[in-house]
PDB file of C-alpha atoms in Angstrom:
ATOM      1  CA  UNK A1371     -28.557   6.345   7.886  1.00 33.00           C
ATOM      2  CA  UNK A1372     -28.690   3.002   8.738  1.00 34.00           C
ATOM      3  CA  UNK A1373     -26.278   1.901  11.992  1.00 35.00           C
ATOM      4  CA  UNK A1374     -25.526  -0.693  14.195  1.00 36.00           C
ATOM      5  CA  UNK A1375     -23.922   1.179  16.856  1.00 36.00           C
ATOM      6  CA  UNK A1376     -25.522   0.123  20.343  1.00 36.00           C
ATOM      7  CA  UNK A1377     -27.986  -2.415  18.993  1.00 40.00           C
ATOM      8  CA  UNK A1378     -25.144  -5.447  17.394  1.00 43.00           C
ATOM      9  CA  UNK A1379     -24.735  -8.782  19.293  1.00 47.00           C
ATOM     10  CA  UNK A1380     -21.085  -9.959  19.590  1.00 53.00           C
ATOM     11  CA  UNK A1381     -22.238 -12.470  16.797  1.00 58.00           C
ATOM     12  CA  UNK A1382     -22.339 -10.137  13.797  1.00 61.00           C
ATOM     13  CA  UNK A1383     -18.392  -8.932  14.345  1.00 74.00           C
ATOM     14  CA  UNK A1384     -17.033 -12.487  14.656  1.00 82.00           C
ATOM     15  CA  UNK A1385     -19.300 -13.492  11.295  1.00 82.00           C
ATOM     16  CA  UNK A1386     -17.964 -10.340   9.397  1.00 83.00           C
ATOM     17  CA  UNK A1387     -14.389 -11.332  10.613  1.00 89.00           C
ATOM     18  CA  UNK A1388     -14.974 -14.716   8.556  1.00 91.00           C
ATOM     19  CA  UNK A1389     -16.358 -12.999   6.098  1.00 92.00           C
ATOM     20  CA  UNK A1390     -13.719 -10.808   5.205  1.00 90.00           C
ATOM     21  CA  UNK A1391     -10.529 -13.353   5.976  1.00 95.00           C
ATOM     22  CA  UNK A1392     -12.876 -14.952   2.762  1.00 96.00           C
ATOM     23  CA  UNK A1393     -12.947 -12.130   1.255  1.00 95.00           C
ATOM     24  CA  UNK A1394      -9.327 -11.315   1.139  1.00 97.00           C
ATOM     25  CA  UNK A1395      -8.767 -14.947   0.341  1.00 97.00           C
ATOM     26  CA  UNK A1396     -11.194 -14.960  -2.761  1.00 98.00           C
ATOM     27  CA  UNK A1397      -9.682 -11.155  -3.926  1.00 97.00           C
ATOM     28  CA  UNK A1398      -5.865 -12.384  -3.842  1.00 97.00           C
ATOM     29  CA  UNK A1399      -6.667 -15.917  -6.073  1.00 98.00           C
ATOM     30  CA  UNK A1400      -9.155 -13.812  -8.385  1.00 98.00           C
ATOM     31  CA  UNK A1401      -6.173 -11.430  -8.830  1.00 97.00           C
ATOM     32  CA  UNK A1402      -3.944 -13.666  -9.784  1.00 97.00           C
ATOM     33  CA  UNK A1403      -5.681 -15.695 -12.198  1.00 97.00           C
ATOM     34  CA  UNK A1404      -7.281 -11.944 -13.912  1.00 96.00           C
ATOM     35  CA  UNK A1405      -3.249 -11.113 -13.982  1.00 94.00           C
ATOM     36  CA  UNK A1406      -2.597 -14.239 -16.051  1.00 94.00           C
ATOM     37  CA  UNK A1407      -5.115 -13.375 -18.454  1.00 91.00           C
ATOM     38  CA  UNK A1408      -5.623  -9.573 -18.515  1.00 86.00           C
ATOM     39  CA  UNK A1409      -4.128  -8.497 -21.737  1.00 85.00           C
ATOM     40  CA  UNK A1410      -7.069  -9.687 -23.942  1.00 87.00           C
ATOM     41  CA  UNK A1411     -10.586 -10.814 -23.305  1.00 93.00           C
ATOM     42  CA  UNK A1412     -11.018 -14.752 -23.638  1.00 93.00           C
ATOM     43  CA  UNK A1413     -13.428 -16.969 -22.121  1.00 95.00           C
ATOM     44  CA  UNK A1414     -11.589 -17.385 -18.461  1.00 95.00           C
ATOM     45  CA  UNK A1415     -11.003 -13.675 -17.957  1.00 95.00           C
ATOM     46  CA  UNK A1416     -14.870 -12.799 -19.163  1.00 96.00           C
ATOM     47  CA  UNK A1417     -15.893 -15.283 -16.391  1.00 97.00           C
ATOM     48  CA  UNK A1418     -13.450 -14.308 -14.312  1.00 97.00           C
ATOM     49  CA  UNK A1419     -15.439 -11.001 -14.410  1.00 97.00           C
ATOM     50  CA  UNK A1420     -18.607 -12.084 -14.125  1.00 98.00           C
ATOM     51  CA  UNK A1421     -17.641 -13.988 -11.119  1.00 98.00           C
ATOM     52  CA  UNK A1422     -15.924 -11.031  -9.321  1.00 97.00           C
ATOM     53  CA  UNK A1423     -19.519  -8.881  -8.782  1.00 97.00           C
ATOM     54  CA  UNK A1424     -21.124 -12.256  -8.192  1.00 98.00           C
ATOM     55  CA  UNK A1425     -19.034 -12.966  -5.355  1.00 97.00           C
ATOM     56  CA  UNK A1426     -20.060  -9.702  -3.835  1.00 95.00           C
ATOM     57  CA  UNK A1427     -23.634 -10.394  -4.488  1.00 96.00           C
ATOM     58  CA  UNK A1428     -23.204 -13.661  -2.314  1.00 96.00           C
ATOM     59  CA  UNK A1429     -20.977 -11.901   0.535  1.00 93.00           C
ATOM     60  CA  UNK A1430     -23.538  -8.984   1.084  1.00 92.00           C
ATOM     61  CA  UNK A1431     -26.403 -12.030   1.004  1.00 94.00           C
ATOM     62  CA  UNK A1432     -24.442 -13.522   3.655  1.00 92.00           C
ATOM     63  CA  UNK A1433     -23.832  -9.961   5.501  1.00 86.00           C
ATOM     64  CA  UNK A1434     -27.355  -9.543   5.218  1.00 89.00           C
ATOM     65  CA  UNK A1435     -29.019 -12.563   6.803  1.00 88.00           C
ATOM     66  CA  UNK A1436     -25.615 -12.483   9.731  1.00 81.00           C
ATOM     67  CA  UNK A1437     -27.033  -8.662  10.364  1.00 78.00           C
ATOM     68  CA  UNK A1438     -30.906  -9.554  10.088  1.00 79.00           C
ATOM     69  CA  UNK A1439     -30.350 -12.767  12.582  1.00 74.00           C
ATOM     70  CA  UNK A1440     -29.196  -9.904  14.596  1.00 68.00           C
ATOM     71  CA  UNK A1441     -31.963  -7.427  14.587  1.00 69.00           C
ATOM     72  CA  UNK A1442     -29.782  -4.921  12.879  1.00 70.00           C
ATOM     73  CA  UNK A1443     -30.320  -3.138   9.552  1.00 73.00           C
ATOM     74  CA  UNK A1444     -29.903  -4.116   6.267  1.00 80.00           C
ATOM     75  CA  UNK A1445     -30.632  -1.173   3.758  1.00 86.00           C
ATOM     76  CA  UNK A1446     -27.491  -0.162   2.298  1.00 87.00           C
ATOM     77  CA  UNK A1447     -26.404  -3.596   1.366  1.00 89.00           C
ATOM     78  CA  UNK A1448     -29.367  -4.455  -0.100  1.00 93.00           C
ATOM     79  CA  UNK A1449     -28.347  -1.601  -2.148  1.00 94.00           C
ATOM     80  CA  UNK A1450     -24.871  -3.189  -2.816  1.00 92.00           C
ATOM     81  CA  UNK A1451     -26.577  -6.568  -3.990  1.00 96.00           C
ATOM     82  CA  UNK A1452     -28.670  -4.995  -6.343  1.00 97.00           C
ATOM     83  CA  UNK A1453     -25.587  -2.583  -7.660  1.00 97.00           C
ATOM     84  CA  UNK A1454     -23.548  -5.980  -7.541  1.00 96.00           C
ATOM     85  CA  UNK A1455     -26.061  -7.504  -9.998  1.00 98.00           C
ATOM     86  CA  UNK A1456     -26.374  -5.167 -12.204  1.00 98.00           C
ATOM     87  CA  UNK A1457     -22.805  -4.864 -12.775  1.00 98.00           C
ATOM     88  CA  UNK A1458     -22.852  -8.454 -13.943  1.00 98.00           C
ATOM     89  CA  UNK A1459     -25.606  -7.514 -16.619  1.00 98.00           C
ATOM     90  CA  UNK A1460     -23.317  -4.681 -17.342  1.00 98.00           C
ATOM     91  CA  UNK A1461     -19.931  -6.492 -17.569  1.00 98.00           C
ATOM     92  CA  UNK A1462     -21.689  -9.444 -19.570  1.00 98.00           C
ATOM     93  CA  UNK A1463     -22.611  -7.123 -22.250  1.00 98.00           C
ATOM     94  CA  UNK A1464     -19.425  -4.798 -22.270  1.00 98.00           C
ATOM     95  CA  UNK A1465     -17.963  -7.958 -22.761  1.00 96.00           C
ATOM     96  CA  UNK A1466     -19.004  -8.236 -26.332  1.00 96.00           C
ATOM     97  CA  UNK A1467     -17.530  -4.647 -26.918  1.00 96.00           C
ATOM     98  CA  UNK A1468     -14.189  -5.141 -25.890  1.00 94.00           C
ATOM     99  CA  UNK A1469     -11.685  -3.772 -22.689  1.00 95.00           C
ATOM    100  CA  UNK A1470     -12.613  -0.193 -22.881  1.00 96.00           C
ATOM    101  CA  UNK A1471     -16.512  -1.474 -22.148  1.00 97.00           C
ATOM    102  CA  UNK A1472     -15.420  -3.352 -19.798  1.00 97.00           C
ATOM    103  CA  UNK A1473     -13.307  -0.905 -17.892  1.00 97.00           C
ATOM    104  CA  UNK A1474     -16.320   1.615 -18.073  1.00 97.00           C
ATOM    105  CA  UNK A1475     -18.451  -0.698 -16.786  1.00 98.00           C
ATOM    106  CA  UNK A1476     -15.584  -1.871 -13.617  1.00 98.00           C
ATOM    107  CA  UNK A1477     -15.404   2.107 -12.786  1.00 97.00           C
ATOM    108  CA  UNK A1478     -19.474   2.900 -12.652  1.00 98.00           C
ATOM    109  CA  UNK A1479     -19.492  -0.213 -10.342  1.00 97.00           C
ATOM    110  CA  UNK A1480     -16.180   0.541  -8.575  1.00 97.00           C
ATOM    111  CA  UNK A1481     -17.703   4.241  -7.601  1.00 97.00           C
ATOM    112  CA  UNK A1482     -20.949   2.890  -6.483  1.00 97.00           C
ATOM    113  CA  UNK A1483     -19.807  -0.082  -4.419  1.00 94.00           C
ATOM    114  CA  UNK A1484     -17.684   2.147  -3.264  1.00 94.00           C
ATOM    115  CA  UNK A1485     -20.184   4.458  -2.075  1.00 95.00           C
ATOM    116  CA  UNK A1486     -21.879   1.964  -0.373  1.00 92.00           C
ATOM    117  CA  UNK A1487     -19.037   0.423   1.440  1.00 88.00           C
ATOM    118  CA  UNK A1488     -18.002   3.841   2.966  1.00 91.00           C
ATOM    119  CA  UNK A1489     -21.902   4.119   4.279  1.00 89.00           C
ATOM    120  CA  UNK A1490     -21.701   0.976   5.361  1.00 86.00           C
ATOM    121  CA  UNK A1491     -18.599   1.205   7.219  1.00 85.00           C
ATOM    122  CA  UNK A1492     -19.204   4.609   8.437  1.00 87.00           C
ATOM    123  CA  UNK A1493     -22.224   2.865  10.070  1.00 83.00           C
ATOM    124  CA  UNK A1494     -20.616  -0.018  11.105  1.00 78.00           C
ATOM    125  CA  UNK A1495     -17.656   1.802  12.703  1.00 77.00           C
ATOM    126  CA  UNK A1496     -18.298   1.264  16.486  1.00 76.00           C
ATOM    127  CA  UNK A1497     -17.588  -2.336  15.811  1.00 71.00           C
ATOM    128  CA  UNK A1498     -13.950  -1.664  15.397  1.00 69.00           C
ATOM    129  CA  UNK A1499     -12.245  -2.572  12.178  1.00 69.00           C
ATOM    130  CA  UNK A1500     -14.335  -0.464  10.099  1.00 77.00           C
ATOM    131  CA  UNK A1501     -11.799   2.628   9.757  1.00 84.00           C
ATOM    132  CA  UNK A1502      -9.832  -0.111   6.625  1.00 84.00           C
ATOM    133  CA  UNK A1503     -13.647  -0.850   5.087  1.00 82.00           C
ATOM    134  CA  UNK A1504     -14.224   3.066   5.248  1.00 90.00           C
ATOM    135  CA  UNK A1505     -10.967   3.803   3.395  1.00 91.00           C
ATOM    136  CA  UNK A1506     -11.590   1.115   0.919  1.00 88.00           C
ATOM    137  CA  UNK A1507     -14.397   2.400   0.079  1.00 92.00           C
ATOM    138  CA  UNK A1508     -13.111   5.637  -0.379  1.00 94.00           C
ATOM    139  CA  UNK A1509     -10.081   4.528  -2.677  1.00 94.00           C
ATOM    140  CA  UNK A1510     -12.831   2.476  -4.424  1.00 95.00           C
ATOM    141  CA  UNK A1511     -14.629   5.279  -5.456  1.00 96.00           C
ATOM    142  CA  UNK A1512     -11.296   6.767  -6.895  1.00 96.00           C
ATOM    143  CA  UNK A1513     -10.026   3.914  -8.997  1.00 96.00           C
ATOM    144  CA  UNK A1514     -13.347   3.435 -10.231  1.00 97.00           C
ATOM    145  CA  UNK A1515     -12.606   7.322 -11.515  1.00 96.00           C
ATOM    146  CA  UNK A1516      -9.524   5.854 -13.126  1.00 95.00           C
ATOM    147  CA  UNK A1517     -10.914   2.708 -14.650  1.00 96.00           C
ATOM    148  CA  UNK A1518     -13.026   5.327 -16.432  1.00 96.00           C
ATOM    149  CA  UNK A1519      -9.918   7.107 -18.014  1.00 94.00           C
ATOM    150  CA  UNK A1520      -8.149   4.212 -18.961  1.00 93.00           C
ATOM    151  CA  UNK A1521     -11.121   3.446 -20.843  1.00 94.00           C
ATOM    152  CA  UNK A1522     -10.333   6.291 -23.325  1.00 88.00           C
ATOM    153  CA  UNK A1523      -6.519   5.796 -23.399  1.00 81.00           C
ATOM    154  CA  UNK A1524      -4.543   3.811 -26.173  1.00 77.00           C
ATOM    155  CA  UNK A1525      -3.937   0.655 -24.757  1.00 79.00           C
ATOM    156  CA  UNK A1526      -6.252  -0.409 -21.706  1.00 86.00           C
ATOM    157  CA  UNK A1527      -5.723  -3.689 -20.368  1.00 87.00           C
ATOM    158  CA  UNK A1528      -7.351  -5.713 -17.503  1.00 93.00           C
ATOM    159  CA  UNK A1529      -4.343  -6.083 -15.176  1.00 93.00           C
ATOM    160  CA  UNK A1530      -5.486  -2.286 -12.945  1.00 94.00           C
ATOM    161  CA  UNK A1531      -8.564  -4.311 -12.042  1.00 96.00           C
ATOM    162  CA  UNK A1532      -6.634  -7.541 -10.738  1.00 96.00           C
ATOM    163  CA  UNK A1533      -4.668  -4.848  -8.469  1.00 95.00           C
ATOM    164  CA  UNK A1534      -8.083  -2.771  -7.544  1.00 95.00           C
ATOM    165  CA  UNK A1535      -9.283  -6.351  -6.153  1.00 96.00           C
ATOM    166  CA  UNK A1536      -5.962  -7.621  -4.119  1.00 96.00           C
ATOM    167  CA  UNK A1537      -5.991  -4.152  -2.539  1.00 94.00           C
ATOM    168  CA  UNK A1538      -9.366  -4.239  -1.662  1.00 92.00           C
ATOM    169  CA  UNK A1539      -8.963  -8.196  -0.627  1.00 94.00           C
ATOM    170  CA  UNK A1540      -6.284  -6.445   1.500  1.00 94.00           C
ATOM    171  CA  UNK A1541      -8.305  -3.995   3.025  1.00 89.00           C
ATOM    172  CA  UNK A1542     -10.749  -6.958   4.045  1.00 88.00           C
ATOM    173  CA  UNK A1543      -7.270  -8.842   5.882  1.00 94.00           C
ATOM    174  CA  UNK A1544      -6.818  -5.561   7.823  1.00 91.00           C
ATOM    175  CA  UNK A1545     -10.447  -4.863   8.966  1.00 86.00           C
ATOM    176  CA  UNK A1546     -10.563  -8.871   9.866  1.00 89.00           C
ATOM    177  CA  UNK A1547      -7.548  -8.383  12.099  1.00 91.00           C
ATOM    178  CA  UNK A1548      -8.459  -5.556  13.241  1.00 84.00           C
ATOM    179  CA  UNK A1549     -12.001  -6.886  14.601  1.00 79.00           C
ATOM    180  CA  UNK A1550      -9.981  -9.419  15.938  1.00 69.00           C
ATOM    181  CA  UNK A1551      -8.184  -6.977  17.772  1.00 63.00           C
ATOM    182  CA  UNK A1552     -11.702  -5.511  19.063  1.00 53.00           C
ATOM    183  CA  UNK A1553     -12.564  -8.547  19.976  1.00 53.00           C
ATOM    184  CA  UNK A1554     -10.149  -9.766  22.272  1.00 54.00           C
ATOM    185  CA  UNK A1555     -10.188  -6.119  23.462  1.00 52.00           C
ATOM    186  CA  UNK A1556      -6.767  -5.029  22.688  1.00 47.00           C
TER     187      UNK A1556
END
């Protein structure tokens, strides 16, 4: 497993602090817009989706080089930026199906992101801040479970997966206050 624990310049938390307050940011306006638009699939909401795992693509690119400036390891979210890519594929062409796709497609990528992020946290944990990323990525890994069952009931909708993102953006504003916290040493 990869870790950073004894090896991580005081650069890398103060990056992923700006990196999540982003984060967060980018989760709570991309919730609100997929809100507006979640009861059918239309041009915004398709590239609101799209844009969603593209995002995450560009934040673990950015994790990636702040980590390998660093000297530290990059393995597991190299991982998440190929997952991340391929859920775009994946979302792009459940697209043309309709919701349920969709939602089948959200929940594969909302397990294995979720995986990830509760590796990476896990590895990342001596940091501080990391104990909100590790649960995130645990509750990630469950509502991905539950995107998948909405997918077979009678009426899915969008709107679970503009709530998935805000409390995930959430998670981000805790673990960004609470490196913070680390930081100043309180």
């Amino acid at each position: 497993m990869d870790t950073l624990v004894g090896t991580t310049p005081a650069s890398v938390p103060s990056a992923l602090r700006k990196l999540y307050f982003l984060r967060f940011t980018f989760a709570a306006v991309w919730a609100a817009l997929l809100f507006t638009t979640a009861e059918t699939l239309g041009a915004l909401s398709v590239t609101l989706l799209l844009v969603y795992p593209l995002f995450d693509v560009a934040a673990a690119v950015v994790d990636v080089r702040s980590v390998k400036a660093n000297g530290g390891p990059a393995r597991f979210l190299y991982v998440n930026i190929a997952i991340s890519s391929l859920a775009v594929i994946g979302l792009a062409a459940a697209a043309t199906s309709g919701i349920p796709a969709v939602l089948r497609v959200w929940g594969a990528w909302a397990i294995t992101s979720g995986l990830v992020q509760l590796v990476v946290g896990a590895g990342r944990r001596e940091l501080g801040g990391q104990w909100p990323m590790i649960i995130s990525g645990a509750l990630s890994t469950a509502a991905g479970t539950s995107f998948l069952a909405q997918a077979g009931g009678g009426d899915p909708e969008l709107g679970s997966l503009a709530g998935y993102a805000f409390l995930g953006g959430v998670f981000f504003l805790v673990s960004a206050l609470r490196l913070n916290r680390a930081r100043n040493g309180v």
